[in-house]
Coordinates of C-alpha atoms and ligand atoms in Angstrom, one line a residue:
M1 CA 144.7 -13.3 122.7
S2 CA 145.0 -14.8 119.2
I3 CA 143.0 -15.6 116.1
L4 CA 143.7 -19.3 114.8
V5 CA 143.5 -19.4 111.2
T6 CA 143.1 -22.9 109.7
G7 CA 144.3 -23.1 106.0
G8 CA 146.0 -19.9 106.5
T9 CA 149.0 -20.6 104.0
G10 CA 146.2 -21.0 101.3
Y11 CA 145.0 -18.6 98.8
I12 CA 142.1 -16.8 100.6
G13 CA 143.7 -17.6 103.9
S14 CA 147.2 -16.0 103.3
H15 CA 145.4 -12.8 102.1
T16 CA 143.3 -12.7 105.3
V17 CA 146.1 -13.2 107.7
V18 CA 147.7 -10.2 105.9
E19 CA 144.6 -8.1 106.8
L20 CA 144.3 -9.4 110.2
L21 CA 148.2 -8.4 110.9
N22 CA 147.5 -5.1 109.4
E23 CA 145.0 -4.6 112.2
N24 CA 147.6 -5.7 114.6
K25 CA 145.9 -9.0 115.4
E26 CA 147.9 -11.9 117.0
V27 CA 147.7 -14.9 114.4
I28 CA 148.3 -18.5 114.4
I29 CA 148.2 -20.6 111.5
I30 CA 147.5 -24.2 111.3
D31 CA 148.0 -25.7 107.8
N32 CA 148.8 -29.3 106.6
L33 CA 150.3 -27.7 103.1
C34 CA 148.3 -30.0 101.2
N35 CA 147.4 -27.3 98.8
S36 CA 150.1 -24.5 99.7
S37 CA 153.5 -24.1 100.8
K38 CA 155.6 -22.7 103.9
D39 CA 157.0 -20.2 101.5
V40 CA 153.9 -18.1 101.8
L41 CA 154.8 -17.3 105.6
E42 CA 158.0 -15.1 104.5
K43 CA 155.8 -13.5 101.9
I44 CA 153.3 -12.6 104.6
E45 CA 156.0 -11.2 106.7
K46 CA 157.5 -9.1 103.8
I47 CA 154.2 -7.6 103.1
T48 CA 153.3 -6.8 106.9
G49 CA 156.7 -6.5 108.5
K50 CA 155.0 -9.1 111.1
K51 CA 155.4 -12.5 112.2
C52 CA 152.7 -15.1 112.8
K53 CA 153.2 -18.4 114.4
F54 CA 152.9 -21.4 112.2
Y55 CA 151.9 -25.0 112.8
E56 CA 152.4 -27.6 110.2
A57 CA 149.4 -30.0 111.1
D58 CA 146.2 -31.4 110.0
I59 CA 142.8 -30.3 111.5
R60 CA 142.0 -33.6 111.8
D61 CA 144.7 -34.5 114.1
E62 CA 143.1 -34.2 117.7
K63 CA 146.3 -34.1 119.4
A64 CA 148.0 -31.4 117.2
L65 CA 144.9 -29.2 117.8
E66 CA 145.1 -29.8 121.5
K67 CA 148.9 -28.7 121.7
I68 CA 148.0 -25.8 119.6
F69 CA 145.0 -24.7 122.2
N70 CA 147.1 -25.3 125.1
E71 CA 150.2 -23.4 124.0
N72 CA 148.1 -20.4 122.9
K73 CA 145.2 -18.2 124.1
I74 CA 142.9 -18.7 121.3
E75 CA 139.9 -16.3 121.2
S76 CA 138.4 -17.0 117.8
V77 CA 139.1 -19.3 114.6
I78 CA 138.7 -18.7 110.9
H79 CA 138.2 -21.7 109.5
F80 CA 139.6 -22.1 105.7
A81 CA 141.1 -25.5 105.7
G82 CA 139.4 -27.9 103.3
L83 CA 139.4 -29.2 99.8
K84 CA 137.8 -27.2 96.9
G85 CA 137.8 -28.9 93.8
V86 CA 134.5 -29.2 92.4
G87 CA 135.5 -31.7 89.9
E88 CA 137.8 -33.8 92.2
S89 CA 135.0 -34.1 94.6
V90 CA 132.9 -36.1 92.4
E91 CA 135.9 -38.5 91.8
I92 CA 136.8 -38.8 95.4
P93 CA 133.7 -37.9 97.5
L94 CA 134.9 -39.7 100.8
E95 CA 138.0 -37.7 100.9
Y96 CA 136.0 -34.3 100.5
Y97 CA 133.5 -35.6 103.6
D98 CA 136.5 -36.6 105.5
N99 CA 138.7 -33.5 105.1
N100 CA 135.9 -31.0 105.2
V101 CA 133.2 -32.3 107.5
Y102 CA 135.3 -34.8 109.8
G103 CA 137.8 -32.0 109.9
T104 CA 135.7 -29.5 111.1
I105 CA 134.0 -31.6 113.5
K106 CA 137.6 -32.4 115.0
L107 CA 138.2 -28.4 115.1
L108 CA 134.7 -27.8 116.8
E109 CA 135.4 -30.3 119.4
A110 CA 138.8 -28.8 120.1
M111 CA 137.4 -25.5 120.4
K112 CA 134.5 -26.6 122.7
K113 CA 137.0 -28.5 124.8
F114 CA 139.1 -25.2 125.4
G115 CA 136.2 -22.9 125.6
C116 CA 136.8 -20.9 122.6
K117 CA 133.3 -20.6 121.0
K118 CA 133.8 -18.0 118.2
I119 CA 134.1 -19.2 114.5
V120 CA 134.1 -17.7 111.0
F121 CA 133.5 -20.3 108.6
S122 CA 134.3 -20.1 104.8
S123 CA 131.2 -21.4 102.7
S124 CA 130.4 -20.7 99.4
A125 CA 127.5 -19.7 97.0
T126 CA 127.3 -23.1 96.0
V127 CA 125.2 -23.9 98.9
Y128 CA 122.1 -22.0 97.1
G129 CA 122.1 -24.9 94.5
D130 CA 119.8 -23.7 91.6
P131 CA 117.2 -21.4 93.1
G132 CA 116.0 -20.3 89.8
T133 CA 116.8 -16.6 90.0
P134 CA 120.2 -15.3 89.6
K135 CA 120.5 -13.0 92.4
Y136 CA 121.3 -14.9 95.6
V137 CA 119.7 -13.6 98.9
E138 CA 121.0 -15.1 102.2
E139 CA 117.1 -15.6 103.2
M140 CA 116.8 -18.0 100.1
G141 CA 118.3 -20.8 102.3
R142 CA 120.2 -23.6 100.9
G143 CA 119.4 -25.7 97.9
K144 CA 120.3 -29.1 96.5
A145 CA 124.2 -29.3 96.4
S146 CA 125.3 -29.9 92.7
S147 CA 128.7 -31.5 93.8
P148 CA 130.0 -33.4 96.7
Y149 CA 131.9 -30.5 97.4
G150 CA 129.0 -28.4 97.8
A151 CA 127.5 -30.9 99.9
T152 CA 130.3 -30.8 102.5
K153 CA 129.8 -26.9 102.8
A154 CA 126.0 -27.3 103.1
V155 CA 126.5 -30.0 105.8
I156 CA 129.0 -28.0 107.7
E157 CA 126.4 -24.8 107.7
E158 CA 123.8 -27.2 108.9
M159 CA 126.0 -28.6 111.6
L160 CA 127.1 -25.1 112.8
E161 CA 123.5 -24.0 113.1
N162 CA 122.9 -27.4 115.3
L163 CA 125.8 -26.4 117.6
Y164 CA 124.3 -23.0 118.1
A165 CA 120.7 -24.5 118.9
S166 CA 122.4 -26.7 121.3
D167 CA 124.7 -24.3 123.1
K168 CA 123.5 -21.0 122.9
E169 CA 127.0 -19.5 123.6
W170 CA 128.7 -20.3 120.1
T171 CA 128.9 -17.0 118.1
I172 CA 129.2 -18.1 114.5
S173 CA 129.8 -16.5 111.1
I174 CA 129.1 -18.2 108.0
L175 CA 130.4 -16.3 104.9
R176 CA 129.2 -17.4 101.6
Y177 CA 132.0 -16.3 98.9
F178 CA 131.2 -15.9 95.4
N179 CA 134.1 -16.0 92.8
P180 CA 137.5 -14.7 94.4
I181 CA 140.2 -13.9 92.1
G182 CA 143.1 -11.1 92.0
A183 CA 146.0 -11.0 94.2
H184 CA 147.6 -8.7 96.8
E185 CA 149.0 -5.7 95.1
S186 CA 152.5 -6.6 95.8
G187 CA 152.3 -9.5 93.6
L188 CA 154.1 -11.7 96.6
I189 CA 150.9 -14.1 97.3
G190 CA 148.3 -15.2 95.1
E191 CA 146.5 -18.4 93.9
N192 CA 149.1 -20.8 92.3
P193 CA 147.3 -24.0 91.6
N194 CA 149.4 -27.3 90.8
G195 CA 148.6 -28.9 87.6
I196 CA 146.0 -27.7 84.8
P197 CA 143.6 -25.4 86.7
N198 CA 139.7 -25.9 86.8
N199 CA 138.7 -22.2 87.6
L200 CA 139.0 -19.4 84.9
M201 CA 141.2 -16.9 86.3
P202 CA 144.1 -19.4 87.1
Y203 CA 143.5 -20.8 83.5
I204 CA 143.7 -17.3 81.9
Q205 CA 146.8 -16.7 83.7
K206 CA 148.4 -19.8 82.5
V207 CA 147.5 -19.0 79.0
A208 CA 148.8 -15.7 79.0
A209 CA 152.0 -16.9 80.1
G210 CA 152.2 -19.4 77.4
E211 CA 152.0 -22.4 79.6
L212 CA 148.7 -23.7 78.1
K213 CA 147.7 -23.1 74.4
E214 CA 144.1 -21.6 74.8
L215 CA 141.3 -21.1 77.1
S216 CA 137.9 -23.2 76.6
V217 CA 135.0 -21.2 77.0
F218 CA 132.6 -23.5 78.2
G219 CA 129.4 -22.4 76.3
N220 CA 128.5 -19.3 74.4
D221 CA 124.7 -20.2 73.9
Y222 CA 123.6 -19.2 77.3
D223 CA 120.8 -16.8 78.0
T224 CA 123.1 -14.1 78.9
K225 CA 124.4 -10.7 77.3
D226 CA 127.2 -12.5 75.0
G227 CA 126.2 -16.3 75.6
T228 CA 129.0 -17.1 78.0
G229 CA 128.6 -17.8 81.6
V230 CA 127.9 -14.8 84.1
R231 CA 129.5 -14.8 87.7
D232 CA 130.2 -12.4 90.6
Y233 CA 134.0 -12.2 90.8
I234 CA 135.3 -10.5 94.0
H235 CA 138.9 -9.2 94.5
V236 CA 140.4 -11.6 96.9
V237 CA 141.7 -8.6 99.1
D238 CA 138.1 -7.2 99.6
L239 CA 137.1 -10.9 100.5
A240 CA 139.8 -10.8 103.3
I241 CA 138.7 -7.4 104.7
G242 CA 135.2 -8.9 104.8
H243 CA 136.6 -11.7 107.2
V244 CA 138.1 -9.0 109.6
K245 CA 134.8 -7.1 109.7
A246 CA 133.0 -10.1 110.3
L247 CA 135.1 -11.2 113.1
E248 CA 135.1 -7.5 114.4
K249 CA 131.1 -7.8 114.4
L250 CA 130.9 -11.1 116.0
T251 CA 130.2 -9.8 119.6
K252 CA 126.9 -11.6 120.0
P253 CA 126.1 -15.3 120.1
G254 CA 124.3 -16.3 117.3
V255 CA 124.6 -17.7 113.6
Y256 CA 125.0 -15.1 111.0
I257 CA 125.0 -15.9 107.3
H258 CA 126.5 -13.2 104.9
N259 CA 127.0 -13.2 101.1
L260 CA 130.5 -11.9 100.2
G261 CA 130.3 -10.7 96.6
T262 CA 130.2 -7.5 94.6
G263 CA 126.5 -7.7 93.4
C264 CA 128.0 -7.3 89.8
G265 CA 127.9 -10.0 87.4
Y266 CA 130.6 -10.3 84.5
S267 CA 130.9 -12.9 81.4
V268 CA 133.7 -15.2 81.0
L269 CA 134.3 -12.9 77.8
D270 CA 134.1 -9.8 79.9
I271 CA 136.9 -11.3 82.0
V272 CA 139.2 -12.3 78.9
N273 CA 138.8 -9.0 77.4
T274 CA 139.5 -7.2 80.4
F275 CA 142.4 -9.2 81.2
E276 CA 144.0 -8.6 77.6
R277 CA 143.3 -4.8 77.7
V278 CA 144.7 -4.0 81.1
N279 CA 147.6 -6.2 81.0
N280 CA 148.3 -5.7 77.3
V281 CA 148.7 -9.6 76.9
K282 CA 146.9 -12.0 74.4
V283 CA 144.5 -14.7 75.9
N284 CA 143.6 -17.2 73.1
Y285 CA 140.5 -19.1 73.6
K286 CA 138.1 -21.5 71.7
I287 CA 134.2 -21.9 72.3
A288 CA 133.9 -25.4 73.6
P289 CA 130.6 -27.2 75.0
R290 CA 129.2 -26.1 78.1
R291 CA 130.5 -27.8 81.2
P292 CA 128.1 -30.0 83.0
G293 CA 126.6 -28.6 86.4
D294 CA 127.3 -25.0 85.3
L295 CA 124.6 -22.5 85.8
A296 CA 124.2 -19.5 83.1
M297 CA 124.3 -16.7 85.6
Y298 CA 124.4 -15.9 89.3
Y299 CA 125.8 -13.1 91.4
A300 CA 125.4 -11.9 95.1
D301 CA 122.8 -9.7 96.6
P302 CA 125.4 -7.9 99.0
T303 CA 123.0 -5.7 100.9
K304 CA 123.1 -7.8 104.2
A305 CA 126.9 -7.8 104.5
K306 CA 127.0 -4.0 103.8
K307 CA 124.3 -3.2 106.3
E308 CA 125.5 -5.7 109.0
L309 CA 129.3 -5.7 108.8
G310 CA 130.0 -2.3 107.2
W311 CA 131.7 -4.2 104.5
E312 CA 131.4 -3.7 100.8
A313 CA 133.8 -4.7 97.9
K314 CA 135.9 -1.7 96.7
R315 CA 138.1 -3.2 93.8
G316 CA 136.6 -3.5 90.3
I317 CA 137.2 -6.0 87.5
E318 CA 140.2 -4.3 86.2
E319 CA 142.1 -4.4 89.5
M320 CA 141.2 -7.9 89.9
C321 CA 142.6 -8.8 86.4
R322 CA 145.6 -6.7 87.0
D323 CA 146.8 -8.0 90.4
S324 CA 146.1 -11.6 89.0
W325 CA 148.7 -11.2 86.2
N326 CA 151.0 -9.2 88.5
F327 CA 151.3 -12.3 90.7
V328 CA 152.0 -14.4 87.7
K329 CA 154.7 -11.8 86.5
N330 CA 156.2 -11.7 89.8
K331 CA 156.9 -15.4 90.4
Ligands
NAD401 P1 143.4 -23.2 99.3 O1 143.3 -24.6 98.9 O2 144.4 -22.1 98.8 O3 143.5 -23.0 100.9 C1 143.1 -24.0 101.7 C2 144.2 -24.3 102.4 O4 144.0 -25.4 103.5 C3 145.4 -24.8 101.9 O5 146.6 -24.2 102.3 C4 145.6 -26.5 102.4 O6 146.8 -26.9 102.4 C5 144.9 -26.3 103.6 N1 144.3 -27.8 104.3 C6 143.5 -28.3 103.4 N2 143.0 -29.6 104.4 C7 143.4 -29.3 105.5 C8 143.5 -30.1 106.6 N3 142.8 -31.1 106.7 N4 144.3 -29.7 107.8 C9 145.1 -28.4 107.7 N5 145.1 -27.6 106.6 C10 144.4 -28.0 105.5 O7 141.9 -22.8 99.1 P2 141.2 -21.3 99.1 O8 140.8 -20.9 97.7 O9 142.0 -20.4 99.8 O10 139.8 -21.7 99.8 C11 139.9 -21.5 101.3 C12 138.4 -21.9 101.7 O11 137.4 -21.3 101.1 C13 138.2 -23.3 101.4 O12 137.2 -23.9 102.2 C14 137.4 -23.4 100.3 O13 136.4 -24.4 100.1 C15 136.3 -22.0 100.7 N6 135.8 -21.4 99.1 C16 136.7 -21.1 98.3 C17 136.4 -20.6 97.1 C18 137.3 -20.3 95.9 O14 136.9 -20.1 94.8 N7 138.5 -20.0 96.0 C19 135.2 -20.3 97.1 C20 134.1 -20.5 98.1 C21 134.7 -21.2 99.2
UFG402 N1 135.1 -21.3 82.7 C1 135.4 -21.5 81.2 N2 136.5 -21.9 81.2 C2 137.5 -22.6 81.9 C3 137.0 -22.4 83.4 C4 135.8 -21.9 83.5 O1 134.5 -20.9 80.4 O2 138.4 -23.0 81.5 C5 133.6 -20.5 83.0 C6 132.6 -21.3 83.8 O3 132.1 -22.1 82.8 C7 131.9 -20.4 84.5 C8 133.1 -19.2 84.9 O4 133.9 -19.6 83.9 O5 131.0 -19.9 83.7 C9 133.6 -19.7 86.3 O6 134.0 -20.8 86.4 P1 135.0 -21.1 87.6 O7 135.2 -22.7 87.6 O8 136.1 -20.3 87.7 O9 134.1 -21.0 88.8 P2 132.7 -21.5 89.1 O10 131.7 -20.6 89.3 O11 132.3 -22.9 88.4 O12 132.8 -22.2 90.8 C10 133.5 -21.5 91.8 C11 134.2 -22.0 92.8 C12 133.6 -23.2 93.6 C13 132.5 -22.3 94.2 C14 131.5 -21.5 93.3 C15 130.7 -20.8 94.2 O13 135.2 -22.6 91.8 O14 134.3 -23.6 94.5 O15 132.4 -20.7 92.5 O16 130.2 -19.9 93.4 F1 131.8 -23.7 94.8

């Protein structure tokens, strides 16, 4: 029996595939390579000494999905495939709904057709909206989405709940990620966005490497310890392990929602300073205006994941900064 990983050559997907192979699971990847490259497959093999089957295809392609389900015995799906640019989603919302929502519908239809009713879905802390308190607990429910990207995640969560309500055989895990950074300790896989990055860590990496002049710190007048925005950064390997644990615990039908975060908040300047210190490099920055749509501070309450999945993040901020830089140096 195999696990189908959609978006498995992407940033979080590739790290999760490594952890699944380390647990001797059979893994099949479907990815259309719109934001990743085939080289990742060799890297995964190098790290684990194991191979996984790869289909270059789009999850919206019904025929391709049928072929995959026909050719393999798929027991469960971990669903990462999707577009993830918050800013980009404001520019091209229809593409986001098409890829993320319609893509998930096609995937769920194929799963249903082939009697595979177990799925782990990549959601995001963004579905909480702005609940007015920095510590996000699963029971708070979904708030108003601040971007079309966030709206697609909220719609998919709701769709999965509706699906379970209609058919009590579905076993569904919704994982709400906080801010994944870092890379595999081998330095072979990590996050490698094209063009000018939007997210903090990829931007810092490019400044440290001399590819970009300086980081703009978006606001230093928030009500936080040093005035800069605070987030719950989580090492991507901890996040990947969270998926393995979630899948292991998916033994009874239902919809299970868990935060995957560390529970600690770090400011932008904490990240910059730690990155400089542990890697002995300079990260030039300037203070810039606040970025529209940003919240001052939020972090996970990780209690539910610890209690129900037996999972907690182990890697600290220093490892996150070290491994992020190690990946860049290794490229
Ligand atoms: P990523 O872009 O590195 O990985 C996504 C992968 O999906 C890519 O390899 C891309 O080629 C593939 N893909 C996209 N659309 C596809 C389609 N229609 N068919 C087949 N493959 C397709 O992104 P990531 O950071 O690894 O994120 C994985 C998931 O986690 C996404 O759903 C994302 O929204 C979610 N998430 C990410 C973050 C984050 O900060 N990285 C935070 C919260 C949630
Ligand atoms: N930041 C800067 N300068 C930059 C980039 C970011 O100061 O060049 C700051 C932001 O203002 C924020 C922090 O760094 O305070 C983190 O910003 P990111 O863009 O890295 O991440 P976000 O918290 O905005 O969003 C991330 C993901 C979303 C996801 C959300 C969920 O990008 O996909 O977490 O928590 F929805």
